[in-house]
Short mmCIF file of C-alpha atoms and ligand atoms in Angstrom, two decimals:
data_model
loop_
_atom_site.label_atom_id
_atom_site.label_comp_id
_atom_site.label_asym_id
_atom_site.label_seq_id
_atom_site.Cartn_x
_atom_site.Cartn_y
_atom_site.Cartn_z
CA UNK O 1 -8.34 48.41 -23.07
CA UNK O 2 -5.90 50.01 -20.63
CA UNK O 3 -6.07 53.80 -20.71
CA UNK O 4 -3.09 56.13 -20.87
CA UNK O 5 -3.21 59.91 -20.40
CA UNK O 6 -0.66 61.95 -22.38
CA UNK O 7 -0.44 65.71 -21.85
CA UNK O 8 1.41 68.05 -24.21
CA UNK O 9 2.33 71.53 -22.96
CA UNK O 10 2.52 74.72 -24.98
CA UNK O 11 6.01 74.33 -26.45
CA UNK O 12 5.18 70.74 -27.42
CA UNK O 13 2.29 71.92 -29.63
CA UNK O 14 3.78 75.28 -30.64
CA UNK O 15 3.33 74.73 -34.39
CA UNK O 16 2.07 72.14 -36.88
CA UNK O 17 5.38 70.29 -36.99
CA UNK O 18 5.42 69.91 -33.21
CA UNK O 19 1.79 68.79 -33.18
CA UNK O 20 2.78 66.13 -35.71
CA UNK O 21 5.71 65.10 -33.53
CA UNK O 22 3.38 64.78 -30.52
CA UNK O 23 0.81 62.88 -32.58
CA UNK O 24 3.48 60.32 -33.48
CA UNK O 25 4.08 59.68 -29.78
CA UNK O 26 0.34 59.18 -29.34
CA UNK O 27 0.19 56.81 -32.31
CA UNK O 28 3.01 54.74 -30.81
CA UNK O 29 1.03 54.25 -27.59
CA UNK O 30 -2.11 53.32 -29.55
CA UNK O 31 -0.03 50.72 -31.36
CA UNK O 32 1.10 49.39 -27.97
CA UNK O 33 -2.58 48.71 -27.21
CA UNK O 34 -3.74 51.72 -25.22
CA UNK O 35 -6.86 53.83 -25.49
CA UNK O 36 -5.31 57.26 -25.16
CA UNK O 37 -6.67 60.46 -23.66
CA UNK O 38 -4.56 63.33 -24.94
CA UNK O 39 -4.69 66.61 -23.04
CA UNK O 40 -3.39 69.62 -24.94
CA UNK O 41 -2.34 73.11 -23.89
CA UNK O 42 -2.63 76.14 -26.14
CA UNK O 43 0.30 76.82 -28.49
CA UNK O 44 3.08 78.46 -26.47
CA UNK O 45 2.56 82.19 -26.03
CA UNK O 46 -1.11 81.94 -27.06
CA UNK O 47 -2.62 82.13 -23.58
CA UNK O 48 -0.49 85.18 -22.74
CA UNK O 49 -1.69 86.83 -25.93
CA UNK O 50 -5.33 86.09 -25.11
CA UNK O 51 -4.91 87.43 -21.55
CA UNK O 52 -3.34 90.57 -23.04
CA UNK O 53 -6.33 91.05 -25.34
CA UNK O 54 -8.74 90.81 -22.44
CA UNK O 55 -6.73 93.24 -20.31
CA UNK O 56 -6.38 95.59 -23.28
CA UNK O 57 -10.17 95.68 -23.65
CA UNK O 58 -11.28 95.97 -20.06
CA UNK O 59 -9.42 96.83 -16.89
CA UNK O 60 -11.95 95.44 -14.41
CA UNK O 61 -13.03 92.65 -16.73
CA UNK O 62 -15.94 90.25 -16.31
CA UNK O 63 -14.19 87.04 -15.24
CA UNK O 64 -16.69 84.91 -17.20
CA UNK O 65 -15.71 86.60 -20.46
CA UNK O 66 -12.02 86.36 -19.52
CA UNK O 67 -12.48 82.60 -19.30
CA UNK O 68 -14.45 82.45 -22.56
CA UNK O 69 -11.57 84.16 -24.37
CA UNK O 70 -8.62 82.57 -22.60
CA UNK O 71 -9.95 78.99 -22.89
CA UNK O 72 -10.04 79.28 -26.69
CA UNK O 73 -6.32 78.61 -27.17
CA UNK O 74 -6.77 74.99 -26.15
CA UNK O 75 -9.74 74.52 -28.52
CA UNK O 76 -7.47 75.19 -31.49
CA UNK O 77 -4.78 72.69 -30.51
CA UNK O 78 -7.34 70.01 -29.59
CA UNK O 79 -8.92 70.22 -33.06
CA UNK O 80 -5.55 70.31 -34.82
CA UNK O 81 -4.25 67.31 -32.85
CA UNK O 82 -7.39 65.29 -33.71
CA UNK O 83 -7.01 66.22 -37.39
CA UNK O 84 -3.34 65.25 -37.42
CA UNK O 85 -4.12 61.87 -35.83
CA UNK O 86 -6.88 61.26 -38.38
CA UNK O 87 -4.40 62.05 -41.17
CA UNK O 88 -2.15 59.36 -39.70
CA UNK O 89 -5.02 56.86 -39.74
CA UNK O 90 -5.66 56.94 -35.98
CA UNK O 91 -9.38 57.21 -35.12
CA UNK O 92 -9.53 60.35 -32.95
CA UNK O 93 -11.82 63.26 -32.15
CA UNK O 94 -11.50 66.44 -30.09
CA UNK O 95 -13.45 67.34 -26.95
CA UNK O 96 -13.91 70.79 -25.51
CA UNK O 97 -14.51 70.93 -21.77
CA UNK O 98 -18.29 71.37 -22.00
CA UNK O 99 -18.62 68.44 -24.40
CA UNK O 100 -17.16 65.88 -22.00
CA UNK O 101 -18.49 67.59 -19.77
CA UNK O 102 -15.72 68.67 -17.39
CA UNK O 103 -17.87 70.03 -14.56
CA UNK O 104 -16.18 72.66 -12.41
CA UNK O 105 -17.02 75.23 -9.76
CA UNK O 106 -17.85 78.71 -11.02
CA UNK O 107 -14.72 80.31 -9.54
CA UNK O 108 -13.73 81.83 -12.89
CA UNK O 109 -9.99 81.94 -13.50
CA UNK O 110 -9.29 79.39 -10.77
CA UNK O 111 -12.10 76.85 -11.05
CA UNK O 112 -11.89 73.40 -9.47
CA UNK O 113 -13.22 70.11 -10.75
CA UNK O 114 -16.59 68.91 -9.53
CA UNK O 115 -16.91 65.82 -11.73
CA UNK O 116 -15.75 64.30 -14.99
CA UNK O 117 -18.38 61.78 -16.12
CA UNK O 118 -16.86 59.06 -18.30
CA UNK O 119 -19.91 58.03 -20.35
CA UNK O 120 -19.45 60.13 -23.48
CA UNK O 121 -15.78 59.36 -23.99
CA UNK O 122 -16.22 55.70 -23.02
CA UNK O 123 -19.00 55.41 -25.62
CA UNK O 124 -16.65 56.71 -28.30
CA UNK O 125 -13.88 54.31 -27.25
CA UNK O 126 -16.49 51.51 -27.46
CA UNK O 127 -17.33 52.65 -31.01
CA UNK O 128 -13.70 52.16 -32.00
CA UNK O 129 -12.16 55.58 -31.46
CA UNK O 130 -8.63 55.13 -30.09
CA UNK O 131 -7.89 58.68 -28.97
CA UNK O 132 -9.89 61.37 -27.19
CA UNK O 133 -8.14 64.72 -27.55
CA UNK O 134 -9.33 66.93 -24.71
CA UNK O 135 -8.73 70.68 -24.45
CA UNK O 136 -6.83 71.23 -21.20
CA UNK O 137 -7.22 74.10 -18.72
CA UNK O 138 -11.00 74.48 -19.18
CA UNK O 139 -14.35 73.27 -17.94
CA UNK O 140 -17.96 74.31 -17.60
CA UNK O 141 -19.78 75.64 -14.53
CA UNK O 142 -23.22 74.62 -13.25
CA UNK O 143 -24.44 77.89 -14.80
CA UNK O 144 -23.26 76.63 -18.20
CA UNK O 145 -20.39 79.12 -18.50
CA UNK O 146 -16.87 78.29 -19.69
CA UNK O 147 -14.35 78.21 -16.82
CA UNK O 148 -10.55 77.96 -16.60
CA UNK O 149 -8.40 76.35 -13.93
CA UNK O 150 -5.60 78.89 -13.44
CA UNK O 151 -2.31 79.18 -15.32
CA UNK O 152 -0.63 75.87 -15.97
CA UNK O 153 -4.01 74.18 -15.48
CA UNK O 154 -3.66 71.61 -18.27
CA UNK O 155 -1.43 69.57 -15.97
CA UNK O 156 -4.36 69.35 -13.58
CA UNK O 157 -6.76 68.40 -16.37
CA UNK O 158 -4.41 65.56 -17.25
CA UNK O 159 -4.21 64.19 -13.71
CA UNK O 160 -7.97 64.52 -13.21
CA UNK O 161 -8.61 62.47 -16.36
CA UNK O 162 -6.05 59.89 -15.27
CA UNK O 163 -7.94 59.54 -11.99
CA UNK O 164 -11.41 59.51 -13.59
CA UNK O 165 -10.43 56.87 -16.19
CA UNK O 166 -8.18 54.84 -13.86
CA UNK O 167 -5.36 55.36 -16.34
CA UNK O 168 -2.27 53.22 -16.09
CA UNK O 169 -0.14 56.38 -16.06
CA UNK O 170 -0.32 60.12 -16.63
CA UNK O 171 2.55 61.26 -18.86
CA UNK O 172 3.28 65.00 -18.89
CA UNK O 173 5.28 65.80 -22.04
CA UNK O 174 7.13 69.10 -21.86
CA UNK O 175 10.26 70.97 -22.96
CA UNK O 176 12.56 69.45 -20.33
CA UNK O 177 13.32 65.74 -19.99
CA UNK O 178 12.15 65.45 -16.38
CA UNK O 179 12.01 67.09 -12.99
CA UNK O 180 15.35 68.51 -11.89
CA UNK O 181 16.86 69.40 -8.53
CA UNK O 182 16.19 72.99 -9.59
CA UNK O 183 15.10 74.86 -12.72
CA UNK O 184 17.72 73.77 -15.31
CA UNK O 185 17.33 77.13 -17.04
CA UNK O 186 18.74 78.89 -13.98
CA UNK O 187 21.31 76.43 -12.74
CA UNK O 188 23.54 74.57 -15.17
CA UNK O 189 24.41 72.00 -12.52
CA UNK O 190 20.76 70.99 -11.97
CA UNK O 191 20.45 67.20 -11.95
CA UNK O 192 17.56 65.21 -13.33
CA UNK O 193 15.79 63.10 -10.73
CA UNK O 194 14.66 59.58 -11.46
CA UNK O 195 11.89 59.83 -8.88
CA UNK O 196 10.51 62.48 -6.57
CA UNK O 197 8.05 62.13 -3.68
CA UNK O 198 4.58 63.68 -4.02
CA UNK O 199 5.13 65.81 -0.90
CA UNK O 200 8.38 67.24 -2.24
CA UNK O 201 6.96 67.96 -5.68
CA UNK O 202 3.94 69.57 -4.06
CA UNK O 203 6.18 71.96 -2.11
CA UNK O 204 8.44 72.66 -5.10
CA UNK O 205 5.41 73.43 -7.30
CA UNK O 206 3.75 75.66 -4.76
CA UNK O 207 7.05 77.49 -4.21
CA UNK O 208 7.38 78.32 -7.89
CA UNK O 209 8.73 75.32 -9.85
CA UNK O 210 6.24 75.62 -12.67
CA UNK O 211 7.07 72.29 -14.29
CA UNK O 212 3.80 71.00 -12.76
CA UNK O 213 0.79 72.98 -11.55
CA UNK O 214 0.50 72.57 -7.76
CA UNK O 215 -3.08 71.34 -7.94
CA UNK O 216 -2.09 68.55 -10.35
CA UNK O 217 0.35 67.16 -7.78
CA UNK O 218 -2.29 67.39 -5.06
CA UNK O 219 -4.74 65.41 -7.16
CA UNK O 220 -2.16 62.82 -8.16
CA UNK O 221 -1.24 62.32 -4.52
CA UNK O 222 -4.86 61.98 -3.44
CA UNK O 223 -5.89 59.57 -6.23
CA UNK O 224 -2.58 57.68 -6.42
CA UNK O 225 -2.01 58.58 -10.06
CA UNK O 226 1.33 57.47 -11.47
CA UNK O 227 2.56 60.82 -12.70
CA UNK O 228 5.54 61.17 -14.98
CA UNK O 229 7.27 64.19 -16.57
CA UNK O 230 9.25 63.65 -19.77
CA UNK O 231 10.47 65.35 -22.94
CA UNK O 232 8.32 65.64 -26.04
CA UNK O 233 11.44 66.37 -28.11
CA UNK O 234 13.32 63.15 -27.45
CA UNK O 235 12.75 59.46 -28.08
CA UNK O 236 11.25 58.14 -24.88
CA UNK O 237 10.21 54.81 -23.39
CA UNK O 238 8.68 53.55 -20.13
CA UNK O 239 11.84 54.40 -18.20
CA UNK O 240 12.26 58.00 -19.41
CA UNK O 241 11.69 61.15 -17.42
CA UNK O 242 10.90 61.54 -13.74
CA UNK O 243 8.24 59.65 -11.81
CA UNK O 244 6.35 61.44 -9.03
CA UNK O 245 5.54 58.75 -6.51
CA UNK O 246 5.16 57.77 -2.86
CA UNK O 247 8.05 58.44 -0.51
CA UNK O 248 8.62 54.74 0.19
CA UNK O 249 9.29 54.01 -3.51
CA UNK O 250 12.40 56.20 -3.32
CA UNK O 251 15.74 54.77 -2.25
CA UNK O 252 17.87 57.87 -2.47
CA UNK O 253 17.18 60.10 0.47
CA UNK O 254 18.80 63.47 0.80
CA UNK O 255 18.06 66.04 3.43
CA UNK O 256 17.42 68.68 0.77
CA UNK O 257 16.22 67.43 -2.59
CA UNK O 258 15.38 70.57 -4.50
CA UNK O 259 15.57 74.35 -4.76
CA UNK O 260 12.67 76.43 -6.07
CA UNK O 261 12.35 80.08 -6.94
CA UNK O 262 9.52 82.47 -7.53
CA UNK O 263 10.38 85.68 -9.33
CA UNK O 264 7.20 87.71 -9.04
CA UNK O 265 6.94 88.36 -5.35
CA UNK O 266 6.30 91.63 -3.55
CA UNK O 267 6.85 92.59 0.07
CA UNK O 268 4.57 95.03 1.86
CA UNK O 269 5.17 96.47 5.31
CA UNK O 270 2.67 98.32 7.46
CA UNK O 271 4.86 100.53 9.61
CA UNK O 272 3.79 101.36 13.14
CA UNK O 273 0.52 99.49 13.41
CA UNK O 274 -1.17 99.78 16.76
CA UNK O 275 -0.52 96.45 18.47
CA UNK O 276 -3.59 95.04 20.17
CA UNK O 277 -5.52 91.76 20.19
CA UNK O 278 -7.26 91.26 16.85
CA UNK O 279 -4.88 93.41 14.81
CA UNK O 280 -3.71 90.57 12.51
CA UNK O 281 -7.30 89.58 11.80
CA UNK O 282 -8.19 93.21 11.10
CA UNK O 283 -5.41 93.45 8.49
CA UNK O 284 -5.55 90.03 6.84
CA UNK O 285 -9.35 89.73 6.80
CA UNK O 286 -9.80 92.54 4.24
CA UNK O 287 -6.83 91.21 2.22
CA UNK O 288 -8.44 87.77 2.03
CA UNK O 289 -11.78 89.30 1.03
CA UNK O 290 -9.99 91.18 -1.75
CA UNK O 291 -8.62 87.86 -3.03
CA UNK O 292 -4.98 88.62 -2.18
CA UNK O 293 -2.87 85.47 -1.78
CA UNK O 294 -0.78 86.40 1.22
CA UNK O 295 2.21 84.12 1.57
CA UNK O 296 4.82 84.94 4.23
CA UNK O 297 3.92 87.01 7.29
CA UNK O 298 6.24 88.56 9.86
CA UNK O 299 5.24 90.64 12.84
CA UNK O 300 7.98 92.54 14.63
CA UNK O 301 8.20 92.72 18.39
CA UNK O 302 5.99 95.31 19.88
CA UNK O 303 7.37 98.59 21.11
CA UNK O 304 5.92 101.35 23.22
CA UNK O 305 5.74 104.62 21.35
CA UNK O 306 7.22 106.54 24.23
CA UNK O 307 8.19 105.41 27.72
CA UNK O 308 5.04 105.40 29.81
CA UNK O 309 2.79 105.31 26.73
CA UNK O 310 -0.12 102.87 27.06
CA UNK O 311 -0.20 101.96 23.39
CA UNK O 312 2.22 99.57 21.76
CA UNK O 313 3.16 99.54 18.09
CA UNK O 314 4.52 96.94 15.70
CA UNK O 315 5.49 96.56 12.05
CA UNK O 316 3.64 93.95 10.04
CA UNK O 317 5.27 92.58 6.89
CA UNK O 318 3.77 90.20 4.34
CA UNK O 319 4.44 88.99 0.83
CA UNK O 320 2.08 88.43 -2.10
CA UNK O 321 2.37 88.04 -5.90
CA UNK O 322 3.49 91.27 -7.64
CA UNK O 323 0.33 91.45 -9.72
CA UNK O 324 -1.80 91.61 -6.56
CA UNK O 325 -0.02 94.61 -5.03
CA UNK O 326 -2.51 97.19 -6.30
CA UNK O 327 -5.42 95.16 -4.96
CA UNK O 328 -3.68 94.68 -1.60
CA UNK O 329 -2.89 98.37 -1.30
CA UNK O 330 -6.50 99.30 -2.03
CA UNK O 331 -7.83 96.80 0.54
CA UNK O 332 -5.49 98.12 3.24
CA UNK O 333 -6.23 101.76 2.54
CA UNK O 334 -9.98 101.12 2.56
CA UNK O 335 -9.78 99.15 5.81
CA UNK O 336 -7.84 101.98 7.43
CA UNK O 337 -10.36 104.53 6.18
CA UNK O 338 -13.12 102.38 7.67
CA UNK O 339 -11.36 102.61 11.05
CA UNK O 340 -10.36 98.93 11.27
CA UNK O 341 -6.75 99.76 12.20
CA UNK O 342 -4.19 102.54 11.96
CA UNK O 343 -0.64 102.60 10.61
CA UNK O 344 1.92 105.25 9.88
CA UNK O 345 3.16 104.16 6.46
CA UNK O 346 2.75 101.41 3.89
CA UNK O 347 6.09 100.44 2.31
CA UNK O 348 5.92 98.40 -0.90
CA UNK O 349 8.92 96.54 -2.34
CA UNK O 350 8.20 94.91 -5.70
CA UNK O 351 11.83 93.96 -6.35
CA UNK O 352 11.99 90.77 -4.35
CA UNK O 353 12.05 87.05 -5.16
CA UNK O 354 11.50 83.96 -3.08
CA UNK O 355 14.04 81.15 -2.97
CA UNK O 356 13.27 77.92 -1.12
CA UNK O 357 14.93 74.63 -0.28
CA UNK O 358 12.73 71.55 0.00
CA UNK O 359 13.29 68.04 1.31
CA UNK O 360 11.43 65.44 3.34
CA UNK O 361 14.74 64.65 5.05
CA UNK O 362 14.45 67.97 6.89
CA UNK O 363 11.86 66.40 9.18
CA UNK O 364 14.62 64.47 10.90
CA UNK O 365 17.69 66.67 10.39
CA UNK O 366 18.70 69.81 12.22
CA UNK O 367 20.95 72.54 10.85
CA UNK O 368 19.47 72.98 7.38
CA UNK O 369 18.40 76.56 8.06
CA UNK O 370 21.81 77.59 9.39
CA UNK O 371 23.53 76.02 6.39
CA UNK O 372 21.17 77.84 4.03
CA UNK O 373 21.58 81.23 5.72
CA UNK O 374 25.38 80.90 5.85
CA UNK O 375 25.53 80.03 2.15
CA UNK O 376 23.52 83.15 1.32
CA UNK O 377 25.65 85.26 3.63
CA UNK O 378 28.80 84.02 1.90
CA UNK O 379 27.40 85.47 -1.34
CA UNK O 380 26.46 88.72 0.43
CA UNK O 381 22.77 88.10 -0.13
CA UNK O 382 20.63 89.81 2.46
CA UNK O 383 17.57 87.92 3.72
CA UNK O 384 14.44 90.03 4.11
CA UNK O 385 11.84 87.53 5.31
CA UNK O 386 12.08 83.88 6.36
CA UNK O 387 9.35 81.24 6.48
CA UNK O 388 9.65 77.57 7.35
CA UNK O 389 7.53 74.46 7.41
CA UNK O 390 8.29 70.84 8.17
CA UNK O 391 9.92 70.20 4.79
CA UNK O 392 10.87 73.62 3.43
CA UNK O 393 12.68 76.86 4.22
CA UNK O 394 11.92 79.95 2.15
CA UNK O 395 13.59 83.33 2.09
CA UNK O 396 12.67 86.58 0.42
CA UNK O 397 15.66 88.37 -1.12
CA UNK O 398 16.38 91.14 -3.64
CA UNK O 399 15.35 89.85 -7.06
CA UNK O 400 18.72 90.65 -8.64
CA UNK O 401 20.32 87.95 -6.45
CA UNK O 402 17.78 85.25 -7.26
CA UNK O 403 19.87 83.21 -9.74
CA UNK O 404 22.96 83.56 -7.59
CA UNK O 405 21.07 82.35 -4.52
CA UNK O 406 19.63 79.34 -6.35
CA UNK O 407 23.09 78.34 -7.55
CA UNK O 408 24.70 78.86 -4.15
CA UNK O 409 22.08 76.73 -2.41
CA UNK O 410 22.31 74.04 -5.07
CA UNK O 411 26.05 73.91 -4.41
CA UNK O 412 25.98 73.97 -0.62
CA UNK O 413 23.52 71.08 -0.46
CA UNK O 414 25.51 69.20 -3.14
CA UNK O 415 22.42 68.61 -5.22
CA UNK O 416 24.48 67.95 -8.34
CA UNK O 417 25.75 64.76 -6.70
CA UNK O 418 23.68 61.63 -6.21
P1 LIG W 501 4.58 73.31 -20.45
O1 LIG W 501 4.33 74.41 -21.40
O2 LIG W 501 4.98 72.04 -21.11
O3 LIG W 501 3.47 73.12 -19.46
P2 LIG W 501 6.12 74.77 -18.46
O4 LIG W 501 6.86 75.94 -19.01
O5 LIG W 501 4.83 75.05 -17.75
O6 LIG W 501 5.89 73.72 -19.64
O7 LIG W 501 7.06 73.93 -17.46
C1 LIG W 501 8.32 73.49 -17.89
C2 LIG W 501 9.40 74.44 -17.39
O8 LIG W 501 9.46 74.38 -15.98
C3 LIG W 501 10.80 74.09 -17.82
O9 LIG W 501 11.09 74.63 -19.08
C4 LIG W 501 11.67 74.67 -16.70
O10 LIG W 501 12.26 75.90 -17.07
C5 LIG W 501 10.70 74.95 -15.58
N1 LIG W 501 11.13 74.36 -14.29
C6 LIG W 501 11.13 75.00 -13.10
N2 LIG W 501 11.59 74.23 -12.13
C7 LIG W 501 11.90 73.03 -12.69
C8 LIG W 501 12.41 71.80 -12.18
N3 LIG W 501 12.71 71.65 -10.88
N4 LIG W 501 12.60 70.79 -13.05
C9 LIG W 501 12.29 70.92 -14.35
N5 LIG W 501 11.79 72.06 -14.89
C10 LIG W 501 11.60 73.11 -14.08
N1 LIG W 502 -2.50 77.38 -21.66
C1 LIG W 502 -2.65 77.54 -20.24
C2 LIG W 502 -1.54 78.42 -19.69
O1 LIG W 502 -0.69 78.86 -20.43
C3 LIG W 502 -2.73 76.24 -19.50
C4 LIG W 502 -1.52 75.35 -19.62
O2 LIG W 502 -0.71 75.49 -20.53
O3 LIG W 502 -1.39 74.46 -18.79
O4 LIG W 502 -1.53 78.72 -18.53
MG1 LIG W 503 2.94 74.14 -17.67
#
């Protein structure tokens, strides 16, 4: 039997009625002749609640217990989905990560897949089961502990199963009817895309478009999984939603194809760091050891303190997620106390957001940056930090201008038009 993977996100399984609605979509695919692997998220809001309970119990919590608690949301929806399918006469059972088993590394809170052996689920399909409902977002480590894959991780579970079972397609059902040129909740003119290239989706996801977890796009690209995003609230068929696919399957080619935003960014500046060989390593080494995900980095030109002075000084600015600021600050202060480097002041700005434009067409077109900066200037938005790569340009700006910036960039690159 051909295998299909269907993933339902939090809002798509938010209550019993929505679970029933999702189950009907699964039943329809079974009737079309598929063996179906259903990946479920926790009911919407549940994972946040569980995280809150852990943080309310323990500030410096044991990450293994965090995972044990936070993974439980998916167990509930997996069982309920299997029960609903059984009620509809579809032979189904639920699988928690350890039962499959979904083997992962032991990096709790951000574990990665090691292997997903097929035997147990295949044996059940061979017995006549039509649906395996698998709890997303979780796995089991070599030590036998429950692990989780990072927020949004059920997308990655879905793609990994599609790869492991050579599924015909991996359908990600969510609360929007596809992937848009930008978040449709921020920009009313956002346009649904019929197809998007893996590379572009990878950039958009890693720059904040949470419609797919970044890692899921990486896996889909590596294993050539046909990945589709579509609505769980509408009637859908094989042509619905947005397909994430290879670049050469896409006819339409724009220079910029999407705008992404990330709200929870912080900017930190080390003022007047002594500028000498090794200084960047001395600063960013301790940050990496503390697990801080440093994103953009800017080093100012070096200046002599006073004319004739032998020592030169510079300012070093970087960005990281807001919830890692305390950890970053601690790492920097400890490194300074240990004599690794000196600085005059540490300035923290937690009121910033990152806005990015993405497009594979940028590889062969000049002038995108200038157009982007001029559009922001026309709205009086000040740019604090800039970072570029082959197919993206990102800027850090005051958070209060984030929506405005997204809309302005969507307009200037005419993303509402095909
Ligand atoms: P789920 O719970 O189904 O996993 P998510 O909330 O994780 O759903 O992802 C879907 C959300 O992603 C949408 O509601 C939308 O607000 C947001 N989003 C951000 N960028 C985009 C984009 N470019 N296209 C579509 N949705 C986007
Ligand atoms: N429930 C998890 C989360 O909210 C995983 C997911 O939904 O993908 O992050
Ligand atoms: Mg999600």
